[in-house]
XYZ file of C-alpha atoms in Angstrom:
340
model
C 0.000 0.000 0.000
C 1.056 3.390 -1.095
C 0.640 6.227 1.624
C 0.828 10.075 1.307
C -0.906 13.373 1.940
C -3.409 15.540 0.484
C -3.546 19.487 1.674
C -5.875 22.166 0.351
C -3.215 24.547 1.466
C -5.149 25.924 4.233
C -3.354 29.412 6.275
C -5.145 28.370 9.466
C -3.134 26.763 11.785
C -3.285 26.709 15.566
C -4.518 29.710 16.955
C -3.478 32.209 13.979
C -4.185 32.809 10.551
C -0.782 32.506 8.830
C -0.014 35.425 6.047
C -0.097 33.337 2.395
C 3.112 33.697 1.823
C 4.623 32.039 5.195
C 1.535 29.561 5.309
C 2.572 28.593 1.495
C 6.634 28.260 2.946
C 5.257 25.772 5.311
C 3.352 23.444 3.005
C 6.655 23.826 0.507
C 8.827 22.337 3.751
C 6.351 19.668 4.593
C 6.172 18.286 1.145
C 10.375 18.474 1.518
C 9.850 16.416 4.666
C 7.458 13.983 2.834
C 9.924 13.185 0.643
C 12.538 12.787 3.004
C 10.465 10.624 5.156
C 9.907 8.044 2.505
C 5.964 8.723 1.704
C 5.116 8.101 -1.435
C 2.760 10.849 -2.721
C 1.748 14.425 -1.395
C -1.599 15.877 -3.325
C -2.817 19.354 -3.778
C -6.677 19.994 -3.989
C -8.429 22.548 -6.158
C -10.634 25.263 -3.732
C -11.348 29.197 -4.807
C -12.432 30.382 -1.269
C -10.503 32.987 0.684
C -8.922 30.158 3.698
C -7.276 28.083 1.183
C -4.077 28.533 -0.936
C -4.719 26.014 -3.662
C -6.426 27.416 -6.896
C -3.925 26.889 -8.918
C -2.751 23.276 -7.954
C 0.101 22.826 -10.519
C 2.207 25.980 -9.752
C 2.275 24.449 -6.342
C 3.370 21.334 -7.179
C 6.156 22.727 -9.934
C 7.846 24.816 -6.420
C 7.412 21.286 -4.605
C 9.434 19.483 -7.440
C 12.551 21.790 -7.381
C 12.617 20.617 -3.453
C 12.155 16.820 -4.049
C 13.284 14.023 -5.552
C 11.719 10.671 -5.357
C 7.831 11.739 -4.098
C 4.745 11.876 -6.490
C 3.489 14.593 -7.142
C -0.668 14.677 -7.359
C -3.684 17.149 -8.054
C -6.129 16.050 -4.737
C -8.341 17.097 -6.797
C -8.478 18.942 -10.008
C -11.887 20.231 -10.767
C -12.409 19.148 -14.152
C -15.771 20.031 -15.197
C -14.885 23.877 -14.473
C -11.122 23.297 -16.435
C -10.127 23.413 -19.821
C -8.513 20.032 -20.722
C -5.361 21.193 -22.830
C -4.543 23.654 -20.265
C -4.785 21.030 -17.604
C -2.742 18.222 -19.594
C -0.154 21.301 -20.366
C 0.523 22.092 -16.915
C 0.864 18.656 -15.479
C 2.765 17.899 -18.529
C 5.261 20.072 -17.613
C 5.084 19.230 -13.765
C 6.281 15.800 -15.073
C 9.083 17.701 -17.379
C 9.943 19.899 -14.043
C 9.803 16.480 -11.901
C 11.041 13.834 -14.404
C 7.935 11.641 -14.444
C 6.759 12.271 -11.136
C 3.590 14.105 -11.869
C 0.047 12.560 -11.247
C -3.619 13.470 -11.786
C -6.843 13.009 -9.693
C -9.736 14.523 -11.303
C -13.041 14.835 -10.616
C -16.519 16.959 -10.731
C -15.855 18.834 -6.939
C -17.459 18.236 -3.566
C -17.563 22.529 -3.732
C -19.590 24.473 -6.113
C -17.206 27.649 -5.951
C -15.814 27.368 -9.375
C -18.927 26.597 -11.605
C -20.037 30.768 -11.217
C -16.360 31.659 -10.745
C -15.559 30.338 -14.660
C -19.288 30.245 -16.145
C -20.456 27.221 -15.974
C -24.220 25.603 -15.390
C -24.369 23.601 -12.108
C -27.518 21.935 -13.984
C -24.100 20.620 -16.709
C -22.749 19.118 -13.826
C -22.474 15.632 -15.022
C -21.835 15.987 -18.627
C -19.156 18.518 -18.518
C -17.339 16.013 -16.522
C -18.127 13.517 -18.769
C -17.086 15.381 -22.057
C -14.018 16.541 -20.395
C -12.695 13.844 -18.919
C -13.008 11.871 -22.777
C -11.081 14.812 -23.958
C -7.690 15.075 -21.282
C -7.472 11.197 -21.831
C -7.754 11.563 -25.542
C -5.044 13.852 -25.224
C -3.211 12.127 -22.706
C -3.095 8.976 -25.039
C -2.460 10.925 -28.571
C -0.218 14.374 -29.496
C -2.405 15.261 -32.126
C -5.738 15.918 -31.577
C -9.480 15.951 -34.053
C -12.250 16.073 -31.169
C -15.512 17.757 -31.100
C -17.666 18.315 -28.511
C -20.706 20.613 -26.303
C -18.519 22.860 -24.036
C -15.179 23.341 -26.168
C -14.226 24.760 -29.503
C -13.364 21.512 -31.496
C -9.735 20.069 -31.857
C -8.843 19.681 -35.892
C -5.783 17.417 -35.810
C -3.970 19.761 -33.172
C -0.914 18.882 -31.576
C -1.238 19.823 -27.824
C 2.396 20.794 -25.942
C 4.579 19.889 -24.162
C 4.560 16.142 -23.981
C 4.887 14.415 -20.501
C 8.046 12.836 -19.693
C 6.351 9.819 -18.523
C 4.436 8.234 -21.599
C 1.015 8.691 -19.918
C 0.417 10.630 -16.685
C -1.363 8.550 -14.647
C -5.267 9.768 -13.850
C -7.093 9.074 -11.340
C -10.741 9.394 -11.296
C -12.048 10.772 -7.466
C -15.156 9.898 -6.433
C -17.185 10.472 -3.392
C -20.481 8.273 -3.131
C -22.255 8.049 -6.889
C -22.951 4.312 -7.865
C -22.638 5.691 -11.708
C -18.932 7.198 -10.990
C -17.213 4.419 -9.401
C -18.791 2.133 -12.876
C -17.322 5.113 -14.887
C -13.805 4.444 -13.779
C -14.423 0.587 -13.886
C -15.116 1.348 -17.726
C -12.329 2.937 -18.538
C -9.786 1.236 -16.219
C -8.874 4.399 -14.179
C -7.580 3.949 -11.068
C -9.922 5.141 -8.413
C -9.581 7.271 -5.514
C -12.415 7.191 -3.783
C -13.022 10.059 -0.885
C -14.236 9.011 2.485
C -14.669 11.637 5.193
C -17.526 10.762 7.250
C -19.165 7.069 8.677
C -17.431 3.852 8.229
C -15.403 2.640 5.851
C -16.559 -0.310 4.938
C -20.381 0.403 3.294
C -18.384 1.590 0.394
C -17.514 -2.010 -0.499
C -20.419 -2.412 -2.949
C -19.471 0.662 -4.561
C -15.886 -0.730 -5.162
C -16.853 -4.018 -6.053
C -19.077 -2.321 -8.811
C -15.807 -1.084 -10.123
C -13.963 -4.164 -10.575
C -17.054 -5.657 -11.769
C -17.181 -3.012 -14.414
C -13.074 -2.840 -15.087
C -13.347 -6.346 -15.764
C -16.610 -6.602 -18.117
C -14.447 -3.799 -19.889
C -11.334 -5.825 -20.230
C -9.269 -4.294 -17.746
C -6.980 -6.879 -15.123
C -7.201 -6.964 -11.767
C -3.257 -5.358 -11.702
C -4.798 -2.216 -13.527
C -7.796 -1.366 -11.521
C -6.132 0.045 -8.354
C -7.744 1.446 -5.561
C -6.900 4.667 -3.653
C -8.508 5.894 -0.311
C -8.804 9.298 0.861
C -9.435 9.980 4.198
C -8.751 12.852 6.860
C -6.373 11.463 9.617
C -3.579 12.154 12.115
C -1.006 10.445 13.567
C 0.810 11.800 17.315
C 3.716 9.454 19.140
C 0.707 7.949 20.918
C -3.422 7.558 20.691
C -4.357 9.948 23.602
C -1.911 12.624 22.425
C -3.433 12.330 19.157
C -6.522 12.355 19.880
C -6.195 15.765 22.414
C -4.073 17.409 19.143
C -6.711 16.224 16.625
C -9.927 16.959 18.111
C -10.754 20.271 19.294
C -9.708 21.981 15.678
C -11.718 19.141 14.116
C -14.738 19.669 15.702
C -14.199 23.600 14.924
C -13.384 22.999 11.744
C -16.206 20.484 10.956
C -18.625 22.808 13.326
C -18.229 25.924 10.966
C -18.906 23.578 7.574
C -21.582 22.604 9.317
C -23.377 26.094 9.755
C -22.737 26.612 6.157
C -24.591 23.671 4.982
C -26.938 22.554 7.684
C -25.426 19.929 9.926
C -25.705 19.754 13.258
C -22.592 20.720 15.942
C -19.840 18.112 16.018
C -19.861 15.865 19.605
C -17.355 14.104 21.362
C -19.389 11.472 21.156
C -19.736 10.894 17.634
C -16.059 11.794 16.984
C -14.987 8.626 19.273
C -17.514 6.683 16.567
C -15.454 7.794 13.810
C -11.949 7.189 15.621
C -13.520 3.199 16.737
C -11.746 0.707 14.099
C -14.630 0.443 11.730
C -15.084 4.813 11.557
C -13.355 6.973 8.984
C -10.970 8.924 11.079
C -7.462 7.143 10.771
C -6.601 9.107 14.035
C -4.011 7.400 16.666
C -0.309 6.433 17.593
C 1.719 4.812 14.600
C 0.387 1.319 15.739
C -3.241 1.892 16.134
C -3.013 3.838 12.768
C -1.080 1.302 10.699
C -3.856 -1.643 12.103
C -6.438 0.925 10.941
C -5.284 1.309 7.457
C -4.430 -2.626 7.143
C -8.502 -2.862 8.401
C -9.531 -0.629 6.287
C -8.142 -2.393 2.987
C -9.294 -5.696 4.034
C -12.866 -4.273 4.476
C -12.549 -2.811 0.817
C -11.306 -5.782 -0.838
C -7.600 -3.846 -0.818
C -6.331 -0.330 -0.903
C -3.286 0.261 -3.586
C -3.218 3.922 -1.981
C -4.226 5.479 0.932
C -3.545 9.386 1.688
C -4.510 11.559 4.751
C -6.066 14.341 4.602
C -4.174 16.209 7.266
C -5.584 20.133 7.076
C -7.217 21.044 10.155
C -7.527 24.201 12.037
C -6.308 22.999 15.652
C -2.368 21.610 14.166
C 0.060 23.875 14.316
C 3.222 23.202 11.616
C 5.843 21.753 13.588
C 2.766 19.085 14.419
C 2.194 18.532 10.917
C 5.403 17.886 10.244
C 5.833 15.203 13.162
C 3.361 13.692 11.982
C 4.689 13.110 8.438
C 8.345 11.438 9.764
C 5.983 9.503 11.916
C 4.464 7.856 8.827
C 7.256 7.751 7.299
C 9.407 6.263 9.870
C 6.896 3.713 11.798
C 3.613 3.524 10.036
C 4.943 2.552 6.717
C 7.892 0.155 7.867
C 4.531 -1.657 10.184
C 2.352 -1.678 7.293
C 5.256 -2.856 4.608
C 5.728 -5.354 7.353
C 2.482 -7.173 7.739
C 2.518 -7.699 4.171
């Protein structure tokens, strides 16, 4: 199993709100310490709201690959129904230039509605701009000159698109959160899946998984090709109760505030002990209590090629954050490498 980090560049940290630039030097250093550490991937999401850093995910991750040298570099994830697909295959394309073949995508529709208004587009095109863009970037992923026609683009008339990736196709990911018809979409066209979990247990979204691999392999694909990635916020402290008193006080204010905006109730302690119990989402804990979690957690989905935490919360300061990474890197990985 793979393991890494996804950030949405957030400048709130502890009990201040970090100026952009020095919040931006301190996601720079932890992907430096990611790399250091041995993870294998750190991701950028895609937001346009005022507390996060990360509209433009590929400039980002181009400063990140001057300062590494073995980690993958991801979009975590790029919002491809608002995006224009040559502009988004051109700037990962020269990510994986800038990194030598490190460069990855993730794409998807967006949890967030922020950037349909922002760039124009109908929320009621939701699904088929994804669609129709998503057959485009793979089209020219998989070709360097182009013919393509379609709803929401100018056409393509046998149009070379530049630069060329240094790896002979980026890998894409499809993300998905809980649609039956997306996780059969990747199946279909044998894209690895990373499938976003943030809330209840892990394990009712074996059906949905098993739908993929049903539909990878009614298309043709192998078992080998149709990998599975899980996404899931998380933590890791020297032990459980010191993670835990880190973790959960910004969590709940973090998860309180979302909830004002979009009707949930108040988080509890109560219900945030459900989601830290072995079979909730929350991979929160000391190394060993987190490694047994993640090892659960792929059993439960029939196996987990990937697995990245989604570490951005409002109570962690920096120099937490960055503990937490060597502690992945050092002990989590090295126990879950070793049960194996």
């Amino acid at each position: 199993m793979e393991i890494g980090i996804d950030s949405f560049a957030s400048a709130m940290y502890g009990s201040d709100v970090l100026s952009s630039i020095d919040a931006m030097e301190q996601l720079l250093d932890r992907i430096s310490v990611a790399d250091q550490a041995g993870l294998d991937v750190f991701g950028i999401g895609e937001h346009h709201k005022k507390e996060f850093l990360d509209s433009a995910p590929a400039v980002i991750l181009s400063a990140a690959a001057a300062r590494t040298k073995k980690i993958r570099l991801a979009s975590a994830v790029t919002v491809l129904s608002t995006a224009d697909p040559v502009r988004v295959y051109q700037s990962f394309a020269t990510l994986d230039l800038i990194s030598k073949g490190r460069a990855e995508l993730v794409v998807g529709r967006g949890s967030a509605i922020d950037a349909y208004p922002l760039f124009g587009f109908n929320l009621n095109d939701y699904d088929a701009l994804f669609k129709e863009k998503l057959d485009l970037l793979l089209k020219i992923r998989d070709q360097e000159f182009i013919t393509w026609s379609g709803k929401f683009r100018p056409e393509l008339k046998n149009q070379g698109v530049y630069p060329r990736a240094f790896q002979d196709k980026i890998p894409v990911w499809l993300g998905v959160g809980g649609t039956p018809e997306s996780f059969a979409r990747a199946g279909r066209l044998g894209l690895p899946l990373m499938v976003a979990i943030i809330g209840g247990e892990t394990e009712r979204f074996r059906l949905l998984v098993d739908l993929y691999r049903q539909e990878g392999e009614r298309a043709g694909f192998t078992p080998d090709q149709l990998k599975v990635g899980l996404h899931s916020p998380g933590y890791v402290a020297s032990t459980d109760a010191l993670a835990v008193s880190e973790y959960y006080p910004g969590y709940a204010e973090l998860w309180t505030k979302l909830g004002r905006e979009r009707g949930w109730p108040p988080v509890t302690k109560n219900q945030f002990d459900a989601l830290i119990a072995p079979r909730g989402v929350l991979v929160v804990g000391g190394p060993e209590r987190v490694a047994e979690k993640l090892l659960r957690h792929s059993k439960a989905l029939g196996g987990v090629d990937r697995f990245t935490f989604q570490m951005d919360n409002a109570g962690l300061t920096h120099q937490q954050l960055m503990h937490s990474i060597e502690l992945i890197g050092t002990q989590v990985i090295p126990l879950i490498k070793g049960a194996s």
